[in-house]
Short mmCIF file of C-alpha atoms in Angstrom, two decimals:
data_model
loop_
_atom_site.label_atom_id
_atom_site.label_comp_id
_atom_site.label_asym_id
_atom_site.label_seq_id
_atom_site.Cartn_x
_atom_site.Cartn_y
_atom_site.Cartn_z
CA UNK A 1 0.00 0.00 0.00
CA UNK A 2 1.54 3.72 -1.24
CA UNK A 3 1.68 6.02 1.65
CA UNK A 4 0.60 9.88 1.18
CA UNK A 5 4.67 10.61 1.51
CA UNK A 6 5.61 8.15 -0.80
CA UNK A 7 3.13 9.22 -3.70
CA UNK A 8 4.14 13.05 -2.75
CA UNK A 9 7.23 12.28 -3.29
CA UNK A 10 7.31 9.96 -6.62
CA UNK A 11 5.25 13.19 -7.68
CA UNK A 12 7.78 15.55 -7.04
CA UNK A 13 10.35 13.35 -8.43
CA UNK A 14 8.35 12.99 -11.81
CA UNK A 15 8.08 17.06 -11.67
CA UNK A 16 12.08 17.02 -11.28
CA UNK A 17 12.28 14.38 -14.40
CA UNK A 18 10.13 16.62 -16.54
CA UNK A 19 12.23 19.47 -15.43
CA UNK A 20 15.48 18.10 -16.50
CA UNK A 21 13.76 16.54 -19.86
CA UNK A 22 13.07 19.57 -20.77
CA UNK A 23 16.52 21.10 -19.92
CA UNK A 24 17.94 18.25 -22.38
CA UNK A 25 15.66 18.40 -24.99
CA UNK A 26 16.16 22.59 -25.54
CA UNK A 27 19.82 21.71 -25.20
CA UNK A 28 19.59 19.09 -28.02
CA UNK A 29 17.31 21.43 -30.10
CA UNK A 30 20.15 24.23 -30.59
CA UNK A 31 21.82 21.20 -32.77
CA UNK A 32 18.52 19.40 -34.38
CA UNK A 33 16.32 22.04 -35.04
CA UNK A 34 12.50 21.34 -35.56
CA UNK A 35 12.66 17.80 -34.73
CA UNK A 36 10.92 17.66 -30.90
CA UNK A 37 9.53 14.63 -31.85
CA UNK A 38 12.23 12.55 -32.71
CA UNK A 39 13.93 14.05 -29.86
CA UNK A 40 11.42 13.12 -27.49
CA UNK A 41 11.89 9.70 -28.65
CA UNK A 42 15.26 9.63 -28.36
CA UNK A 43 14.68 10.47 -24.49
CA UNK A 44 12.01 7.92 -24.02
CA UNK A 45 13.73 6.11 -25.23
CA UNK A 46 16.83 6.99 -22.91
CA UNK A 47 14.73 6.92 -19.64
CA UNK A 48 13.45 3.60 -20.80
CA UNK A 49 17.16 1.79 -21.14
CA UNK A 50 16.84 0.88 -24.66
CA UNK A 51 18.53 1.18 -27.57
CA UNK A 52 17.86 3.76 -30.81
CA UNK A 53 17.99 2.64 -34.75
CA UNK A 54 17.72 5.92 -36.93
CA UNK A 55 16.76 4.57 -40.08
CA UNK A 56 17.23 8.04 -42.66
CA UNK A 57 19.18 9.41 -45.60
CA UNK A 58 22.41 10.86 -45.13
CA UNK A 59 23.36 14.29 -44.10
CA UNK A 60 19.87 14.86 -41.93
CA UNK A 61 22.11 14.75 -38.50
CA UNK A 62 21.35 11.30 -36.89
CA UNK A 63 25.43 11.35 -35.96
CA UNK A 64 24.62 14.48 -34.88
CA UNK A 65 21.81 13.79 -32.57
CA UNK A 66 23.53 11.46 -30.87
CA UNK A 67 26.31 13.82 -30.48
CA UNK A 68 24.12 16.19 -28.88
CA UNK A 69 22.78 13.95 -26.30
CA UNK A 70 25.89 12.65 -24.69
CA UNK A 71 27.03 16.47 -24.36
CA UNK A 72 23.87 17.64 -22.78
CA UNK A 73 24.23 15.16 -20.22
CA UNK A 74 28.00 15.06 -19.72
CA UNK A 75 28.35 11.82 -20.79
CA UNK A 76 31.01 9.73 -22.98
CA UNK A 77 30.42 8.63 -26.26
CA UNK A 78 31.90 6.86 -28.90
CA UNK A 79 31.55 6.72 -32.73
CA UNK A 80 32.12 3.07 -34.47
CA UNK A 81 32.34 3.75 -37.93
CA UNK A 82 30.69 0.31 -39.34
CA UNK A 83 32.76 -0.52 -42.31
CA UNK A 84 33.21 -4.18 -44.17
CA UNK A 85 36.31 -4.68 -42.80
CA UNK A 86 35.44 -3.87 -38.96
CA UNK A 87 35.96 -6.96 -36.69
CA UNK A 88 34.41 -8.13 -33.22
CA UNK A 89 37.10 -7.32 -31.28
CA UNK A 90 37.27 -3.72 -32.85
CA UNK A 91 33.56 -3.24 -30.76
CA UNK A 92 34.52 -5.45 -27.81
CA UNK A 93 38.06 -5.46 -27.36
CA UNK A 94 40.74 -7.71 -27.08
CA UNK A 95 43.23 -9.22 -25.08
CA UNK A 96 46.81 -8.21 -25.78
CA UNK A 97 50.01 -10.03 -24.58
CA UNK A 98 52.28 -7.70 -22.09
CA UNK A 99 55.95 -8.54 -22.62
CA UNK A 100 56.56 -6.48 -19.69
CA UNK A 101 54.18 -8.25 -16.99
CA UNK A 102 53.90 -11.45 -18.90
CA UNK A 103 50.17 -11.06 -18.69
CA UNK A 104 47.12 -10.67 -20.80
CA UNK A 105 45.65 -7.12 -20.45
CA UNK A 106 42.26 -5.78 -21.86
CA UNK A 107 42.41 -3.32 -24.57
CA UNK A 108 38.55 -2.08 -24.55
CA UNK A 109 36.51 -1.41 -27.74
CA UNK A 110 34.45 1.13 -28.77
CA UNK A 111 31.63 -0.29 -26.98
CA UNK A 112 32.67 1.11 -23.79
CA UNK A 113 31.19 4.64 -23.65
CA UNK A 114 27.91 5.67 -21.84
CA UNK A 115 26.48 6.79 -25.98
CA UNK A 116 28.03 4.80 -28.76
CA UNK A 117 26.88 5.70 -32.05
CA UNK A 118 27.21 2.59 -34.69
CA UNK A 119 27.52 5.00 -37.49
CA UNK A 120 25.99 2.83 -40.56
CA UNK A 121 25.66 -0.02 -38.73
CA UNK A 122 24.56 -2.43 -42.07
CA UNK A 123 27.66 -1.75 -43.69
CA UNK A 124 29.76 -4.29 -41.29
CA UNK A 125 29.19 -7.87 -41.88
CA UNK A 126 26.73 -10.28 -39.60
CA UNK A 127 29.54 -11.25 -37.69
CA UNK A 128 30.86 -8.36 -36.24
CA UNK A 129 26.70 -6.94 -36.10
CA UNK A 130 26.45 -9.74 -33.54
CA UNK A 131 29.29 -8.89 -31.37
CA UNK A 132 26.44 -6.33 -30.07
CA UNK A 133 23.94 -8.95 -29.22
CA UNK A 134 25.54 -9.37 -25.42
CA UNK A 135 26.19 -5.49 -24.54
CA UNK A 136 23.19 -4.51 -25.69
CA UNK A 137 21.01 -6.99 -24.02
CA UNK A 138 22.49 -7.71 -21.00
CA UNK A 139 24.81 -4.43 -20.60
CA UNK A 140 28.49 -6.57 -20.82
CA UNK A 141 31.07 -7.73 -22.73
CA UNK A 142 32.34 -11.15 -22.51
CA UNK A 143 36.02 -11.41 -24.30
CA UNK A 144 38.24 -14.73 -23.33
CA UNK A 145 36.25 -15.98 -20.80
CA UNK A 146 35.92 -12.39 -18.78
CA UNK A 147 33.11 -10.53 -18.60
CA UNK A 148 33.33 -6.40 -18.33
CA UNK A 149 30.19 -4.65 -17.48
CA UNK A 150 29.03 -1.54 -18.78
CA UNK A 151 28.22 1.67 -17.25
CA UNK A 152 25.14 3.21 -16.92
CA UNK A 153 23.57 5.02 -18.49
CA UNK A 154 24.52 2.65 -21.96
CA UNK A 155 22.31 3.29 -24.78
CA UNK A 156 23.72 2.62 -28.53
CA UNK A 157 22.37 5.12 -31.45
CA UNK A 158 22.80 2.90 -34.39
CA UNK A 159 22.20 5.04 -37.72
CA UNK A 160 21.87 2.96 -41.10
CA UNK A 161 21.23 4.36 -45.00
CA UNK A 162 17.98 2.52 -46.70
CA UNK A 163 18.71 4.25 -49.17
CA UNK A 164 21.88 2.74 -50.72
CA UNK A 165 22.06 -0.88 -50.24
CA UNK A 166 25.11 -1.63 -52.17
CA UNK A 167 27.46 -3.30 -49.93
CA UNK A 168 25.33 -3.70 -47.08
CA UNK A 169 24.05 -6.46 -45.14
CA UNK A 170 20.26 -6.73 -43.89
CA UNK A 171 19.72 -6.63 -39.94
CA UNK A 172 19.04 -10.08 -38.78
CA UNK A 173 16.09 -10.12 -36.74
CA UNK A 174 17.90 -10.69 -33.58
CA UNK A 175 19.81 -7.40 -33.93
CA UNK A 176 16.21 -5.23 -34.95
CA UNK A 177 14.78 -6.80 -32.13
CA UNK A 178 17.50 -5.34 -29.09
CA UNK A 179 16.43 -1.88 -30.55
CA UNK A 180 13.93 -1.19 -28.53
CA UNK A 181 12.75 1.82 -30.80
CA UNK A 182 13.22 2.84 -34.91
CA UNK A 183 12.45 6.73 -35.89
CA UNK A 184 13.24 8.66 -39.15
CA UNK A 185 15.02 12.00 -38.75
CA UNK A 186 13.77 13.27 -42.16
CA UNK A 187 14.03 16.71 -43.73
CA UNK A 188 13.69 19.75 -41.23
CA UNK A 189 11.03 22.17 -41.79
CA UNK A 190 11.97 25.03 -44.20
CA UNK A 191 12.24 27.59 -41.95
CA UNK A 192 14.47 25.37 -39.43
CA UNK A 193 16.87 24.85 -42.07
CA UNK A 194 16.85 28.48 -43.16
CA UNK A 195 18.00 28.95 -39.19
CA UNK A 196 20.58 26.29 -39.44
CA UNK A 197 22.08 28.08 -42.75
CA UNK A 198 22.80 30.88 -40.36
CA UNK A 199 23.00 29.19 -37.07
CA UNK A 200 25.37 26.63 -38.15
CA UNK A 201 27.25 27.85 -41.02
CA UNK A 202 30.08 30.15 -39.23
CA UNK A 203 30.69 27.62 -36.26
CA UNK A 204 29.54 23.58 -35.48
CA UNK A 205 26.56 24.26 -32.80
CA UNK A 206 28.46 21.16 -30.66
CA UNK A 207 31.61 23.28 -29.57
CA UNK A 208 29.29 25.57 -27.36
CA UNK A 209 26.58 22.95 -26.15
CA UNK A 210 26.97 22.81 -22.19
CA UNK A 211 25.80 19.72 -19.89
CA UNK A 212 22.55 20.30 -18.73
CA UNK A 213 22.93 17.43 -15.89
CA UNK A 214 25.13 14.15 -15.66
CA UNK A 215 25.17 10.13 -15.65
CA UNK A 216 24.54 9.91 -12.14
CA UNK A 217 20.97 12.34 -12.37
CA UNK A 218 20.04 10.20 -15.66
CA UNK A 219 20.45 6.79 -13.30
CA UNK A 220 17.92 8.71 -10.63
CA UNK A 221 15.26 9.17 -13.38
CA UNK A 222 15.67 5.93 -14.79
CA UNK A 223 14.31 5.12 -11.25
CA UNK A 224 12.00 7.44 -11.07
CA UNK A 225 10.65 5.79 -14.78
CA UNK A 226 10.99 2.49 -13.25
CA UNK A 227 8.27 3.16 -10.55
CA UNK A 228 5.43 4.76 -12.84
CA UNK A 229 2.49 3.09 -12.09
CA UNK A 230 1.05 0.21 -15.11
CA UNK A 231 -2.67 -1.21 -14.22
CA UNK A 232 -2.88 -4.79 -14.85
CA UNK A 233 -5.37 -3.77 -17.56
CA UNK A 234 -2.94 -1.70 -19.62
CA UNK A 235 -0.46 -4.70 -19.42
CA UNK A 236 -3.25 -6.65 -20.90
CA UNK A 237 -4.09 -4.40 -23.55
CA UNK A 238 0.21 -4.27 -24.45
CA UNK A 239 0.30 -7.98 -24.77
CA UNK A 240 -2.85 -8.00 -26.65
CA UNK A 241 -1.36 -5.97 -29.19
CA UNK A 242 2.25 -7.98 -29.92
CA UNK A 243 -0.12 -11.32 -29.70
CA UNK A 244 -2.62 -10.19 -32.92
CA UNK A 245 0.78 -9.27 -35.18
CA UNK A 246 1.66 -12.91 -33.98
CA UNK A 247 -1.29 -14.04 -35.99
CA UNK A 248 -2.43 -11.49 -38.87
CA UNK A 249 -2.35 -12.76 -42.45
CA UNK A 250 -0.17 -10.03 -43.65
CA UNK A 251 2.47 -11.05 -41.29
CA UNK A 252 5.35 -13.86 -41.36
CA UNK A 253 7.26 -12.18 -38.46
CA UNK A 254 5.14 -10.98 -35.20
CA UNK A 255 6.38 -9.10 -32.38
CA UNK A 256 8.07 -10.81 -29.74
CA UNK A 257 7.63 -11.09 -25.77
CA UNK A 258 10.47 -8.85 -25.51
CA UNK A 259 8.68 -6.38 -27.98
CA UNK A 260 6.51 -6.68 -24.83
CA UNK A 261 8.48 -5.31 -22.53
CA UNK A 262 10.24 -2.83 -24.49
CA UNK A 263 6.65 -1.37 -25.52
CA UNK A 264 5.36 -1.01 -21.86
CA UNK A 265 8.92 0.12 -20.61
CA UNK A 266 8.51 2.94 -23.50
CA UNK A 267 5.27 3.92 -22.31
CA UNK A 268 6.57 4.05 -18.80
CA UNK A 269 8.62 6.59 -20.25
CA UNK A 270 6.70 8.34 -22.21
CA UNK A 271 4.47 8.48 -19.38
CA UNK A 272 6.47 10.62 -17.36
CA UNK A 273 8.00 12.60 -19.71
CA UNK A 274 4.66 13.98 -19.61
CA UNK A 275 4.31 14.32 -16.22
CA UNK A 276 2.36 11.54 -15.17
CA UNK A 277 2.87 8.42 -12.70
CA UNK A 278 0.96 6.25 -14.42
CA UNK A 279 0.68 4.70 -17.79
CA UNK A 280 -2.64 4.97 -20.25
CA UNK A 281 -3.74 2.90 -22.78
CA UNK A 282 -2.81 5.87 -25.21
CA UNK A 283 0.66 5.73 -24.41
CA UNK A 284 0.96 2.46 -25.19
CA UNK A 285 -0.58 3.15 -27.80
CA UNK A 286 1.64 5.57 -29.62
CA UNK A 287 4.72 4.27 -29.06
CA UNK A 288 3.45 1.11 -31.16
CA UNK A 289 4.91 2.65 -34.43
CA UNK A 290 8.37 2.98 -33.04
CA UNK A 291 8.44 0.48 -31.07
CA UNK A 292 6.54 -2.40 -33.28
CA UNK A 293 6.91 -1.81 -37.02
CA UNK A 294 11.02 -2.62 -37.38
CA UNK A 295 10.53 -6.04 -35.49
CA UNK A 296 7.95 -6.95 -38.34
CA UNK A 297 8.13 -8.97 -41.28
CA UNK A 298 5.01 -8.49 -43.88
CA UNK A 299 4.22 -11.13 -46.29
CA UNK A 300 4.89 -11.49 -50.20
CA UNK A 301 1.63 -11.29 -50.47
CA UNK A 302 0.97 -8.33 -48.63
CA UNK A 303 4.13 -6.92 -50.09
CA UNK A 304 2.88 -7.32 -53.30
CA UNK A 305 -0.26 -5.89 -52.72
CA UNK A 306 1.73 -2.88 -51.62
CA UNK A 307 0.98 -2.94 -47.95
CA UNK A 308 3.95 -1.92 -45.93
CA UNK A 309 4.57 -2.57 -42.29
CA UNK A 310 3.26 0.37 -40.95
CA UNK A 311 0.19 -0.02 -42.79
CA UNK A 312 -0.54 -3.27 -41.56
CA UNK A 313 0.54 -2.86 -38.16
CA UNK A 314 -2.32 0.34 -38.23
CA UNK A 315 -4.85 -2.13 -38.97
CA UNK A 316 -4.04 -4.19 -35.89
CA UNK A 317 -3.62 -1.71 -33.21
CA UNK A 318 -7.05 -0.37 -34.79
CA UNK A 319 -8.18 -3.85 -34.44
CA UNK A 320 -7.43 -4.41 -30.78
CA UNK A 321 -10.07 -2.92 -28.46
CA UNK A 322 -8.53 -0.15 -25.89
CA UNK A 323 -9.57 -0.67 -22.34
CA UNK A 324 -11.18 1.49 -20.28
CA UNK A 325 -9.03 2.65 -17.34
#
């Protein structure tokens, strides 16, 4: 049973998470201009421990984004340029031979870094894609038998081209599915990109950005996220929705149980990014387009019919009734 105190004070702490939100978000917004809602994703999606996949043509400033975050919140970050020729160990590390001590030491990878940006992450090969499996999922790095954790916050911004496909490799399915959310970047607004023109075109907007708060207040509101409120109802209604895309026509690939969890863990972010301590149906909701659509697989006949994912996954959140809370 909540107390008056306690619920006081998960209130005030969801007023201090919307208060430092907001600081990051204007912070990121002097780089990315007229984008608040990819933005806003991005820190749902931050709040919520998972993982981002920017899926847009070059030049529209996913690197950038990324960028942005890590200095707003005084964090490190790391950029893995994903090239044919990158190996494992150049993500994980490796173990080099000391002639000195006669011992093994760890040379870490560019893995280890609160934001690492996988900059065109389709252009490496399936083999060194799946040296991400482990520290995304489970937050460590396992390299001759010794496992090295990460630090929190960890979140990887992985950026890919679906535009050019020549001498790239297709996600597997297991890779798509540790992202817990996809968003496009796409073209800014005319009169944002008149601003940038003379904004960014003397000086790069990232020498003068300033932290706006640090690791340690992020790992607080990731806290604070992890204690909004979900009804058993609203649980319900998020399984509900992964099961139907489990069994629509149009679909050879549903979502899986840990499309689940990422969905309601979204919400639970989303939910008190707006300032509430509990989640609705409608945040669930919302979030299934970013959340849901990269995970799915639509069928040739559905392709050829022209339906994309989006499209069909429309049709089965529409489908699903919403409970009343």
């Amino acid at each position: 049973m909540t107390t008056p105190f306690e619920a006081s004070s998960h209130e005030a702490e969801i007023e201090t998470l919307v208060r430092v939100a907001g600081r990051i978000r204007d912070s990121i917004e002097k780089v990315i201009e007229g984008k608040t809602d990819v933005v806003d994703s991005t820190l749902t999606v931050l709040l919520a421990e998972g993982h981002l996949l920017i899926e847009d043509v070059p030049g529209v400033g996913k690197t950038q984004l990324a960028k942005a975050l890590a200095r707003s919140i005084d964090c490190s970050v790391r950029r893995i340029q994903f090239t044919p020729d990158l190996l494992p160990s150049d993500v994980t590390g490796v173990s080099i031979f000391n002639q000195n001590s006669r011992e093994f030491e760890f040379r870490p990878g560019g893995i280890f870094a609160n934001i690492v940006v996988g900059d065109e992450i389709n252009r490496a090969s399936p083999k060194t894609q799946s040296a991400l499996l482990e520290c995304m999922e489970e937050h460590q790095v396992t390299v001759d038998n010794a496992t090295y954790h990460l630090e929190s916050p960890f979140m990887v911004i992985a950026t890919q081209n679906p535009i050019e496909m020549e001498g790239t490799y297709a996600l597997p399915e297991a890779q798509r599915d540790r992202f817990m959310a996809r968003v496009s970047v796409g073209y800014p607004p005319v009169a944002s990109e008149i601003a940038m023109l003379a904004n960014h075109s003397a000086s790069n907007p990232l020498d003068d950005l300033d932290p706006v708060t640090d690791a340690a207040e992020i790992r607080k509101l990731v806290g604070v996220v992890n204690q909004v409120y979900v009804a058993d109802a609203v649980r319900r209604y998020t399984v509900a929705l992964t099961a139907a895309t489990r069994v629509n026509n149009e679909l050879v690939l549903g979502a899986s149980p840990r499309a689940s969890l990422h969905l309601l863990r979204a919400a639970k972010a989303h939910a008190a990014l707006h300032g509430r301590e509990f989640v609705l149906p409608d945040d669930v909701r919302r979030l299934t387009g970013p959340v849901l659509a990269h995970r799915l697989l639509p069928s040739a006949s559905a392709a050829m019919h022209g339906r994309s994912v989006n499209d069909i996954l429309e049709t089965v959140v529409s489908a699903v009734p919403v409970p009343q809370t």
